[in-house]
mmCIF file of C-alpha atoms in Angstrom:
data_model
loop_
_atom_site.group_PDB
_atom_site.id
_atom_site.type_symbol
_atom_site.label_atom_id
_atom_site.label_comp_id
_atom_site.label_asym_id
_atom_site.label_seq_id
_atom_site.Cartn_x
_atom_site.Cartn_y
_atom_site.Cartn_z
ATOM 1 C CA UNK A 234 -20.394 -105.489 42.208
ATOM 2 C CA UNK A 235 -21.024 -103.447 39.056
ATOM 3 C CA UNK A 236 -18.353 -101.010 40.187
ATOM 4 C CA UNK A 237 -15.827 -103.836 40.630
ATOM 5 C CA UNK A 238 -16.638 -105.323 37.208
ATOM 6 C CA UNK A 239 -16.333 -101.895 35.608
ATOM 7 C CA UNK A 240 -12.970 -101.362 37.313
ATOM 8 C CA UNK A 241 -11.655 -104.720 36.089
ATOM 9 C CA UNK A 242 -12.867 -104.107 32.545
ATOM 10 C CA UNK A 243 -11.171 -100.717 32.582
ATOM 11 C CA UNK A 244 -7.930 -102.135 33.998
ATOM 12 C CA UNK A 245 -7.205 -105.441 32.228
ATOM 13 C CA UNK A 246 -3.724 -105.559 33.747
ATOM 14 C CA UNK A 247 -5.220 -105.925 37.211
ATOM 15 C CA UNK A 248 -7.500 -108.706 35.986
ATOM 16 C CA UNK A 249 -4.682 -110.640 34.342
ATOM 17 C CA UNK A 250 -2.367 -110.013 37.275
ATOM 18 C CA UNK A 251 -4.963 -111.377 39.654
ATOM 19 C CA UNK A 252 -5.395 -114.455 37.491
ATOM 20 C CA UNK A 253 -1.646 -115.062 37.476
ATOM 21 C CA UNK A 254 -1.486 -114.581 41.245
ATOM 22 C CA UNK A 255 -4.284 -117.078 41.857
ATOM 23 C CA UNK A 256 -2.637 -119.578 39.515
ATOM 24 C CA UNK A 257 0.667 -119.151 41.342
ATOM 25 C CA UNK A 258 -1.015 -119.639 44.718
ATOM 26 C CA UNK A 259 -2.689 -122.804 43.445
ATOM 27 C CA UNK A 260 0.685 -124.085 42.239
ATOM 28 C CA UNK A 261 2.302 -123.297 45.589
ATOM 29 C CA UNK A 262 -0.445 -125.110 47.452
ATOM 30 C CA UNK A 263 -0.139 -128.173 45.227
ATOM 31 C CA UNK A 264 3.640 -128.343 45.576
ATOM 32 C CA UNK A 265 3.611 -127.452 49.280
ATOM 33 C CA UNK A 266 1.400 -130.420 50.134
ATOM 34 C CA UNK A 267 2.814 -132.781 47.518
ATOM 35 C CA UNK A 268 5.592 -134.245 49.659
ATOM 36 C CA UNK A 269 3.422 -135.020 52.684
ATOM 37 C CA UNK A 270 0.630 -136.346 50.457
ATOM 38 C CA UNK A 271 3.112 -138.728 48.831
ATOM 39 C CA UNK A 272 4.232 -139.956 52.243
ATOM 40 C CA UNK A 273 0.654 -140.414 53.454
ATOM 41 C CA UNK A 274 -0.169 -142.416 50.328
ATOM 42 C CA UNK A 275 3.038 -144.430 50.635
ATOM 43 C CA UNK A 276 2.463 -145.145 54.336
ATOM 44 C CA UNK A 277 -1.311 -145.129 54.966
ATOM 45 C CA UNK A 278 -0.846 -146.688 58.406
ATOM 46 C CA UNK A 279 0.286 -143.805 60.661
ATOM 47 C CA UNK A 280 1.778 -146.223 63.189
ATOM 48 C CA UNK A 281 4.211 -147.860 60.770
ATOM 49 C CA UNK A 282 7.186 -145.682 61.859
ATOM 50 C CA UNK A 283 6.892 -147.305 65.284
ATOM 51 C CA UNK A 284 7.670 -150.663 63.672
ATOM 52 C CA UNK A 285 10.160 -149.648 60.991
ATOM 53 C CA UNK A 286 13.051 -147.373 61.904
ATOM 54 C CA UNK A 287 14.057 -146.684 58.290
ATOM 55 C CA UNK A 288 10.574 -145.325 57.616
ATOM 56 C CA UNK A 289 10.738 -143.302 60.824
ATOM 57 C CA UNK A 290 14.001 -141.703 59.673
ATOM 58 C CA UNK A 291 12.554 -140.920 56.255
ATOM 59 C CA UNK A 292 9.410 -139.291 57.624
ATOM 60 C CA UNK A 293 11.226 -137.426 60.402
ATOM 61 C CA UNK A 294 13.683 -136.020 57.852
ATOM 62 C CA UNK A 295 10.742 -134.623 55.902
ATOM 63 C CA UNK A 296 9.732 -132.658 58.994
ATOM 64 C CA UNK A 297 13.123 -131.283 59.952
ATOM 65 C CA UNK A 298 14.991 -130.885 56.666
ATOM 66 C CA UNK A 299 12.263 -130.188 54.100
ATOM 67 C CA UNK A 300 9.016 -128.826 55.490
ATOM 68 C CA UNK A 301 9.956 -126.858 58.614
ATOM 69 C CA UNK A 302 13.753 -126.486 58.815
ATOM 70 C CA UNK A 303 13.742 -123.155 60.650
ATOM 71 C CA UNK A 304 11.010 -123.459 63.266
ATOM 72 C CA UNK A 305 11.787 -127.130 63.855
ATOM 73 C CA UNK A 306 15.209 -126.056 65.131
ATOM 74 C CA UNK A 307 13.556 -123.334 67.208
ATOM 75 C CA UNK A 308 11.161 -125.895 68.678
ATOM 76 C CA UNK A 309 14.056 -128.151 69.709
ATOM 77 C CA UNK A 310 15.903 -125.192 71.222
ATOM 78 C CA UNK A 311 12.718 -124.376 73.097
ATOM 79 C CA UNK A 312 12.501 -128.009 74.235
ATOM 80 C CA UNK A 313 16.001 -127.805 75.699
ATOM 81 C CA UNK A 314 15.152 -124.465 77.281
ATOM 82 C CA UNK A 315 12.146 -126.008 79.030
ATOM 83 C CA UNK A 316 14.361 -128.651 80.647
ATOM 84 C CA UNK A 317 16.236 -125.880 82.462
ATOM 85 C CA UNK A 318 13.089 -125.285 84.523
ATOM 86 C CA UNK A 319 13.778 -128.580 86.317
ATOM 87 C CA UNK A 320 16.182 -127.854 89.222
ATOM 88 C CA UNK A 321 17.808 -131.290 89.134
ATOM 89 C CA UNK A 322 18.782 -130.593 85.507
ATOM 90 C CA UNK A 323 19.804 -126.955 85.881
ATOM 91 C CA UNK A 324 21.981 -127.694 88.930
ATOM 92 C CA UNK A 325 24.080 -130.186 86.971
ATOM 93 C CA UNK A 326 24.418 -127.776 84.049
ATOM 94 C CA UNK A 327 25.331 -124.856 86.298
ATOM 95 C CA UNK A 328 27.940 -126.922 88.138
ATOM 96 C CA UNK A 329 29.838 -127.566 84.894
ATOM 97 C CA UNK A 330 30.251 -123.790 84.297
ATOM 98 C CA UNK A 331 29.953 -124.476 80.559
ATOM 99 C CA UNK A 332 27.009 -122.119 80.115
ATOM 100 C CA UNK A 333 28.856 -119.391 81.987
ATOM 101 C CA UNK A 334 32.233 -119.864 80.301
ATOM 102 C CA UNK A 335 31.258 -120.719 76.724
ATOM 103 C CA UNK A 336 27.537 -121.073 76.143
ATOM 104 C CA UNK A 337 27.957 -120.957 72.365
ATOM 105 C CA UNK A 338 30.335 -123.902 72.258
ATOM 106 C CA UNK A 339 28.120 -125.863 74.610
ATOM 107 C CA UNK A 340 25.121 -125.195 72.365
ATOM 108 C CA UNK A 341 26.933 -126.127 69.151
ATOM 109 C CA UNK A 342 28.379 -129.289 70.668
ATOM 110 C CA UNK A 343 24.892 -130.403 71.649
ATOM 111 C CA UNK A 344 23.445 -129.527 68.254
ATOM 112 C CA UNK A 345 26.143 -131.244 66.212
ATOM 113 C CA UNK A 346 26.038 -134.431 68.274
ATOM 114 C CA UNK A 347 22.289 -134.660 67.715
ATOM 115 C CA UNK A 348 22.433 -133.653 64.044
ATOM 116 C CA UNK A 349 25.059 -136.275 63.287
ATOM 117 C CA UNK A 350 22.332 -138.757 64.222
ATOM 118 C CA UNK A 351 19.156 -137.104 62.958
ATOM 119 C CA UNK A 352 20.513 -135.786 59.627
ATOM 120 C CA UNK A 353 21.805 -139.155 58.474
ATOM 121 C CA UNK A 354 18.923 -139.752 56.040
ATOM 122 C CA UNK A 355 18.935 -136.172 54.739
ATOM 123 C CA UNK A 356 22.695 -136.224 54.103
ATOM 124 C CA UNK A 357 22.264 -139.299 51.925
ATOM 125 C CA UNK A 358 19.359 -137.735 50.013
ATOM 126 C CA UNK A 359 21.217 -134.468 49.428
ATOM 127 C CA UNK A 360 24.397 -136.217 48.246
ATOM 128 C CA UNK A 361 22.382 -138.406 45.885
ATOM 129 C CA UNK A 362 20.531 -135.439 44.407
ATOM 130 C CA UNK A 363 23.749 -133.462 43.953
ATOM 131 C CA UNK A 364 25.885 -136.341 42.635
ATOM 132 C CA UNK A 365 23.152 -138.024 40.634
ATOM 133 C CA UNK A 366 23.737 -141.373 42.337
ATOM 134 C CA UNK A 367 24.031 -142.802 45.853
ATOM 135 C CA UNK A 368 27.446 -142.853 47.498
ATOM 136 C CA UNK A 369 27.606 -146.264 49.174
ATOM 137 C CA UNK A 370 30.876 -145.465 50.918
ATOM 138 C CA UNK A 371 29.389 -142.377 52.532
ATOM 139 C CA UNK A 372 26.218 -144.273 53.416
ATOM 140 C CA UNK A 373 28.332 -146.648 55.475
ATOM 141 C CA UNK A 374 30.239 -143.712 56.923
ATOM 142 C CA UNK A 375 26.947 -142.058 57.883
ATOM 143 C CA UNK A 376 26.137 -145.134 59.947
ATOM 144 C CA UNK A 377 29.441 -144.840 61.752
ATOM 145 C CA UNK A 378 28.975 -141.094 62.257
ATOM 146 C CA UNK A 379 25.623 -141.724 63.929
ATOM 147 C CA UNK A 380 27.091 -144.512 66.054
ATOM 148 C CA UNK A 381 30.029 -142.367 67.105
ATOM 149 C CA UNK A 382 27.760 -139.433 67.979
ATOM 150 C CA UNK A 383 25.631 -141.615 70.248
ATOM 151 C CA UNK A 384 28.752 -143.106 71.813
ATOM 152 C CA UNK A 385 30.067 -139.606 72.436
ATOM 153 C CA UNK A 386 26.761 -138.494 73.938
ATOM 154 C CA UNK A 387 26.702 -141.464 76.288
ATOM 155 C CA UNK A 388 30.343 -140.933 77.201
ATOM 156 C CA UNK A 389 29.713 -137.295 78.149
ATOM 157 C CA UNK A 390 26.520 -138.057 80.065
ATOM 158 C CA UNK A 391 28.250 -140.880 81.881
ATOM 159 C CA UNK A 392 30.311 -138.359 83.860
ATOM 160 C CA UNK A 393 27.268 -136.850 85.567
ATOM 161 C CA UNK A 394 24.670 -138.201 87.962
ATOM 162 C CA UNK A 395 21.605 -137.648 85.774
ATOM 163 C CA UNK A 396 18.308 -139.095 86.939
ATOM 164 C CA UNK A 397 16.407 -141.487 84.706
ATOM 165 C CA UNK A 398 13.305 -139.297 84.813
ATOM 166 C CA UNK A 399 15.302 -136.242 83.746
ATOM 167 C CA UNK A 400 16.592 -138.180 80.747
ATOM 168 C CA UNK A 401 13.053 -139.239 79.920
ATOM 169 C CA UNK A 402 11.648 -135.721 80.331
ATOM 170 C CA UNK A 403 14.253 -134.326 77.929
ATOM 171 C CA UNK A 404 13.506 -137.074 75.426
ATOM 172 C CA UNK A 405 9.780 -136.399 75.786
ATOM 173 C CA UNK A 406 10.240 -132.733 74.938
ATOM 174 C CA UNK A 407 12.231 -133.612 71.811
ATOM 175 C CA UNK A 408 9.208 -135.633 70.707
ATOM 176 C CA UNK A 409 6.435 -133.310 71.868
ATOM 177 C CA UNK A 410 7.664 -129.757 71.316
ATOM 178 C CA UNK A 411 8.033 -129.896 67.511
ATOM 179 C CA UNK A 412 4.383 -130.950 66.935
ATOM 180 C CA UNK A 413 3.198 -128.414 69.507
ATOM 181 C CA UNK A 414 5.315 -125.508 68.283
ATOM 182 C CA UNK A 415 4.905 -126.243 64.584
ATOM 183 C CA UNK A 416 1.196 -126.844 65.033
ATOM 184 C CA UNK A 417 0.830 -123.341 66.435
ATOM 185 C CA UNK A 418 3.160 -121.377 64.203
ATOM 186 C CA UNK A 419 3.922 -123.235 60.960
ATOM 187 C CA UNK A 420 2.107 -123.426 57.643
ATOM 188 C CA UNK A 421 0.520 -126.783 58.492
ATOM 189 C CA UNK A 422 0.304 -129.051 61.547
ATOM 190 C CA UNK A 423 2.110 -132.369 61.732
ATOM 191 C CA UNK A 424 0.242 -135.517 60.770
ATOM 192 C CA UNK A 425 -0.021 -138.558 63.027
ATOM 193 C CA UNK A 426 2.471 -140.285 60.724
ATOM 194 C CA UNK A 427 5.024 -137.548 61.408
ATOM 195 C CA UNK A 428 4.357 -137.471 65.139
ATOM 196 C CA UNK A 429 4.884 -141.221 65.354
ATOM 197 C CA UNK A 430 8.073 -140.924 63.307
ATOM 198 C CA UNK A 431 9.502 -138.443 65.810
ATOM 199 C CA UNK A 432 8.456 -140.714 68.657
ATOM 200 C CA UNK A 433 10.024 -143.768 67.014
ATOM 201 C CA UNK A 434 13.253 -141.913 66.322
ATOM 202 C CA UNK A 435 13.670 -140.846 69.938
ATOM 203 C CA UNK A 436 12.546 -144.173 71.375
ATOM 204 C CA UNK A 437 15.337 -145.729 69.313
ATOM 205 C CA UNK A 438 17.896 -143.185 70.489
ATOM 206 C CA UNK A 439 16.617 -143.398 74.049
ATOM 207 C CA UNK A 440 17.125 -147.147 74.168
ATOM 208 C CA UNK A 441 20.714 -146.711 73.011
ATOM 209 C CA UNK A 442 21.145 -144.226 75.851
ATOM 210 C CA UNK A 443 19.679 -146.720 78.298
ATOM 211 C CA UNK A 444 16.595 -144.653 79.097
ATOM 212 C CA UNK A 445 14.019 -146.909 80.671
ATOM 213 C CA UNK A 446 10.222 -147.084 80.640
ATOM 214 C CA UNK A 447 9.733 -144.880 77.570
ATOM 215 C CA UNK A 448 6.002 -144.609 76.754
ATOM 216 C CA UNK A 449 5.202 -146.108 73.373
ATOM 217 C CA UNK A 450 2.533 -143.646 72.251
ATOM 218 C CA UNK A 451 2.532 -139.884 71.856
ATOM 219 C CA UNK A 452 -0.511 -139.550 74.118
ATOM 220 C CA UNK A 453 1.081 -141.568 76.927
ATOM 221 C CA UNK A 454 4.348 -139.665 76.631
ATOM 222 C CA UNK A 455 2.513 -136.343 76.703
ATOM 223 C CA UNK A 456 0.579 -137.364 79.803
ATOM 224 C CA UNK A 457 3.762 -138.453 81.576
ATOM 225 C CA UNK A 458 5.690 -135.305 80.623
ATOM 226 C CA UNK A 459 2.903 -132.988 81.778
ATOM 227 C CA UNK A 460 2.686 -134.739 85.139
ATOM 228 C CA UNK A 461 6.466 -134.592 85.569
ATOM 229 C CA UNK A 462 6.649 -130.927 84.605
ATOM 230 C CA UNK A 463 3.758 -130.000 86.887
ATOM 231 C CA UNK A 464 5.504 -131.602 89.843
ATOM 232 C CA UNK A 465 9.135 -130.694 89.202
ATOM 233 C CA UNK A 466 9.209 -127.407 87.253
ATOM 234 C CA UNK A 467 9.744 -125.093 90.223
ATOM 235 C CA UNK A 468 12.047 -122.168 90.774
ATOM 236 C CA UNK A 469 15.689 -122.640 91.667
ATOM 237 C CA UNK A 470 18.472 -120.052 91.262
ATOM 238 C CA UNK A 471 20.286 -122.338 88.833
ATOM 239 C CA UNK A 472 17.213 -122.356 86.581
ATOM 240 C CA UNK A 473 17.596 -118.629 86.094
ATOM 241 C CA UNK A 474 21.376 -118.832 85.615
ATOM 242 C CA UNK A 475 21.058 -121.309 82.748
ATOM 243 C CA UNK A 476 18.026 -119.531 81.285
ATOM 244 C CA UNK A 477 19.810 -116.159 81.250
ATOM 245 C CA UNK A 478 22.878 -117.616 79.531
ATOM 246 C CA UNK A 479 20.696 -119.257 76.891
ATOM 247 C CA UNK A 480 18.606 -116.141 76.298
ATOM 248 C CA UNK A 481 21.778 -114.055 75.961
ATOM 249 C CA UNK A 482 22.975 -116.470 73.286
ATOM 250 C CA UNK A 483 19.669 -116.320 71.406
ATOM 251 C CA UNK A 484 19.651 -112.528 71.535
ATOM 252 C CA UNK A 485 23.250 -112.302 70.318
ATOM 253 C CA UNK A 486 21.762 -112.474 66.819
ATOM 254 C CA UNK A 487 20.116 -109.078 67.383
ATOM 255 C CA UNK A 488 21.518 -105.595 68.135
ATOM 256 C CA UNK A 489 22.144 -104.987 71.831
ATOM 257 C CA UNK A 490 19.560 -102.209 72.056
ATOM 258 C CA UNK A 491 16.875 -104.784 71.159
ATOM 259 C CA UNK A 492 17.791 -107.238 73.919
ATOM 260 C CA UNK A 493 15.359 -105.912 76.574
ATOM 261 C CA UNK A 494 12.525 -106.132 74.068
ATOM 262 C CA UNK A 495 13.752 -109.546 72.921
ATOM 263 C CA UNK A 496 13.446 -110.871 76.465
ATOM 264 C CA UNK A 497 9.823 -109.751 76.519
ATOM 265 C CA UNK A 498 9.199 -111.524 73.216
ATOM 266 C CA UNK A 499 10.677 -114.745 74.604
ATOM 267 C CA UNK A 500 8.441 -114.391 77.655
ATOM 268 C CA UNK A 501 5.440 -114.373 75.297
ATOM 269 C CA UNK A 502 6.269 -117.934 74.254
ATOM 270 C CA UNK A 503 6.505 -119.283 77.805
ATOM 271 C CA UNK A 504 3.721 -120.690 79.927
ATOM 272 C CA UNK A 505 2.961 -119.258 83.350
ATOM 273 C CA UNK A 506 4.549 -122.346 84.928
ATOM 274 C CA UNK A 507 7.811 -121.818 83.063
ATOM 275 C CA UNK A 508 7.905 -118.096 83.786
ATOM 276 C CA UNK A 509 7.485 -118.905 87.473
ATOM 277 C CA UNK A 510 10.196 -121.578 87.367
ATOM 278 C CA UNK A 511 12.628 -119.108 85.779
ATOM 279 C CA UNK A 512 11.370 -116.000 87.615
ATOM 280 C CA UNK A 513 10.874 -114.314 84.257
ATOM 281 C CA UNK A 514 8.406 -111.438 84.225
ATOM 282 C CA UNK A 515 5.269 -111.844 82.120
ATOM 283 C CA UNK A 516 5.209 -109.801 78.903
ATOM 284 C CA UNK A 517 3.366 -106.486 78.686
ATOM 285 C CA UNK A 518 -0.323 -106.790 77.985
ATOM 286 C CA UNK A 519 -0.977 -106.897 74.264
ATOM 287 C CA UNK A 520 2.496 -108.050 73.231
ATOM 288 C CA UNK A 521 1.685 -111.765 73.053
ATOM 289 C CA UNK A 522 -1.080 -111.331 70.423
ATOM 290 C CA UNK A 523 1.300 -109.201 68.346
ATOM 291 C CA UNK A 524 4.101 -111.783 68.497
ATOM 292 C CA UNK A 525 1.717 -114.616 67.711
ATOM 293 C CA UNK A 526 0.133 -112.568 64.926
ATOM 294 C CA UNK A 527 3.527 -112.084 63.272
ATOM 295 C CA UNK A 528 4.184 -115.819 63.444
ATOM 296 C CA UNK A 529 0.713 -116.576 62.053
ATOM 297 C CA UNK A 530 1.333 -114.128 59.195
ATOM 298 C CA UNK A 531 4.651 -115.832 58.446
ATOM 299 C CA UNK A 532 2.908 -119.210 58.316
ATOM 300 C CA UNK A 533 0.224 -117.888 55.960
ATOM 301 C CA UNK A 534 2.828 -116.331 53.668
ATOM 302 C CA UNK A 535 4.768 -119.601 53.463
ATOM 303 C CA UNK A 536 1.612 -121.652 52.899
ATOM 304 C CA UNK A 537 0.329 -119.487 50.045
ATOM 305 C CA UNK A 538 3.358 -117.852 48.430
ATOM 306 C CA UNK A 539 6.594 -119.787 49.048
ATOM 307 C CA UNK A 540 7.544 -122.756 46.904
ATOM 308 C CA UNK A 541 8.874 -125.773 48.831
ATOM 309 C CA UNK A 542 12.584 -126.485 48.949
ATOM 310 C CA UNK A 543 13.982 -128.960 46.440
ATOM 311 C CA UNK A 544 16.923 -130.174 48.530
ATOM 312 C CA UNK A 545 16.854 -130.977 52.242
ATOM 313 C CA UNK A 546 18.471 -128.351 54.440
ATOM 314 C CA UNK A 547 21.417 -130.048 56.115
ATOM 315 C CA UNK A 548 23.760 -128.338 58.548
ATOM 316 C CA UNK A 549 26.290 -131.138 59.017
ATOM 317 C CA UNK A 550 28.922 -131.816 56.364
ATOM 318 C CA UNK A 551 28.086 -134.281 53.617
ATOM 319 C CA UNK A 552 31.642 -135.604 53.720
ATOM 320 C CA UNK A 553 34.758 -135.195 55.830
ATOM 321 C CA UNK A 554 37.507 -132.868 54.623
ATOM 322 C CA UNK A 555 41.150 -133.834 54.055
ATOM 323 C CA UNK A 556 41.840 -133.553 57.793
ATOM 324 C CA UNK A 557 38.981 -135.982 58.450
ATOM 325 C CA UNK A 558 36.921 -133.213 60.030
ATOM 326 C CA UNK A 559 33.330 -132.266 59.342
ATOM 327 C CA UNK A 560 32.915 -128.610 58.408
ATOM 328 C CA UNK A 561 29.377 -127.327 59.088
ATOM 329 C CA UNK A 562 27.598 -126.096 55.977
ATOM 330 C CA UNK A 563 26.404 -123.008 57.798
ATOM 331 C CA UNK A 564 26.603 -121.434 61.242
ATOM 332 C CA UNK A 565 23.709 -119.995 63.199
ATOM 333 C CA UNK A 566 25.899 -117.953 65.511
ATOM 334 C CA UNK A 567 29.594 -117.094 65.461
ATOM 335 C CA UNK A 568 31.474 -120.138 64.111
ATOM 336 C CA UNK A 569 32.780 -122.426 66.832
ATOM 337 C CA UNK A 570 34.281 -124.922 64.394
ATOM 338 C CA UNK A 571 35.192 -122.923 61.261
ATOM 339 C CA UNK A 572 37.745 -125.583 60.301
ATOM 340 C CA UNK A 573 35.480 -128.485 61.180
ATOM 341 C CA UNK A 574 35.162 -130.892 64.088
ATOM 342 C CA UNK A 575 35.789 -134.513 64.884
ATOM 343 C CA UNK A 576 32.746 -136.160 66.404
ATOM 344 C CA UNK A 577 34.842 -137.837 69.074
ATOM 345 C CA UNK A 578 36.044 -134.390 70.237
ATOM 346 C CA UNK A 579 32.658 -132.714 70.617
ATOM 347 C CA UNK A 580 31.822 -131.675 74.150
ATOM 348 C CA UNK A 581 33.637 -129.851 76.955
ATOM 349 C CA UNK A 582 37.271 -129.011 76.295
ATOM 350 C CA UNK A 583 38.398 -131.227 79.164
ATOM 351 C CA UNK A 584 37.049 -134.261 77.298
ATOM 352 C CA UNK A 585 38.656 -133.502 73.926
ATOM 353 C CA UNK A 586 40.841 -136.390 72.847
ATOM 354 C CA UNK A 587 39.221 -138.781 75.286
ATOM 355 C CA UNK A 588 37.974 -141.946 73.644
ATOM 356 C CA UNK A 589 34.178 -142.227 73.644
ATOM 357 C CA UNK A 590 33.017 -145.039 75.901
ATOM 358 C CA UNK A 591 29.408 -146.135 75.738
ATOM 359 C CA UNK A 592 27.410 -145.525 78.894
ATOM 360 C CA UNK A 593 23.738 -146.102 79.424
ATOM 361 C CA UNK A 594 21.699 -143.603 81.366
ATOM 362 C CA UNK A 595 21.796 -146.278 84.046
ATOM 363 C CA UNK A 596 25.585 -145.945 84.151
ATOM 364 C CA UNK A 597 26.155 -149.375 82.615
ATOM 365 C CA UNK A 598 27.873 -150.202 79.356
ATOM 366 C CA UNK A 599 25.195 -151.152 76.809
ATOM 367 C CA UNK A 600 25.029 -154.781 75.816
ATOM 368 C CA UNK A 601 23.429 -154.161 72.445
ATOM 369 C CA UNK A 602 25.254 -152.998 69.335
ATOM 370 C CA UNK A 603 24.683 -149.590 67.783
ATOM 371 C CA UNK A 604 24.743 -151.016 64.285
ATOM 372 C CA UNK A 605 20.969 -150.764 63.894
ATOM 373 C CA UNK A 606 21.032 -147.001 64.374
#
């Protein structure tokens, strides 16, 4: 101890630098937790999102557009990837040839349809912060964008014989994977308020899609999904076809010489059941702790050293352009829609220009309006 004190007294710059660093870390911690602490104080009842959809949207937007914009997207991509381990799902996807012919477009179409719905609140917040005042016209347009996206989703799904339980399993993963993935690898776990907000958001969307018998608690949904996965996640050749196409797309962001190693990294994130269902080899011994260690280090760095974002990260356009198209604010892969897209044209090329017609998962036209979306 005397040696340390002598060193600090002899090197005042180190002492002052350490003080500044600790002060900065304290500031980061305060600001990092400020937004969630405000929400927890504002909504002390963690179940309130289940009864108020506006609150659910607000809280869910905090998860996806403020706190965890990168790994939240990864968790949803992982959720979709897990559905490919169900043969009844992968067979339908393989039969369309979309993954084989244009996996990137298929991925972006799916993402933009969902983001048109889930980014509605964040688009309004970002516009207001940039413009200095709310844009009531665009708020109304955001409602229509969300409605049209759900109509388009139902229209596209209505052309395929998708089982109710497969719909429900996919919905369950959209609710369950973000808390699981973020809880393992992000700078803080989700609160019960946030988990219930995600559940409420997807219960709402699921009802519009006509999905039946959706569990009304996270615990019940988790129990159902685990039982369904245990029974139905088994190997089929189409599982591997869809998995390979998706992995190739993910690895397209890296140099080709890294792809074999990248496949091993992806294997680290899979359970034994999923590896069996895809016939993916387990990773080399020792690689999983390294991959997880890197993700843990990232989380620690963010928690202690990175200031929170001021504006929500939004991928969809805040407004339509002169051609009434929505130009994405950024692209994760090679741009599919560099000049923008019309929501009613998203999906396979053979359905472009076809009017969206609302279908329930049951195959029936929904009786209820989408205006409450």
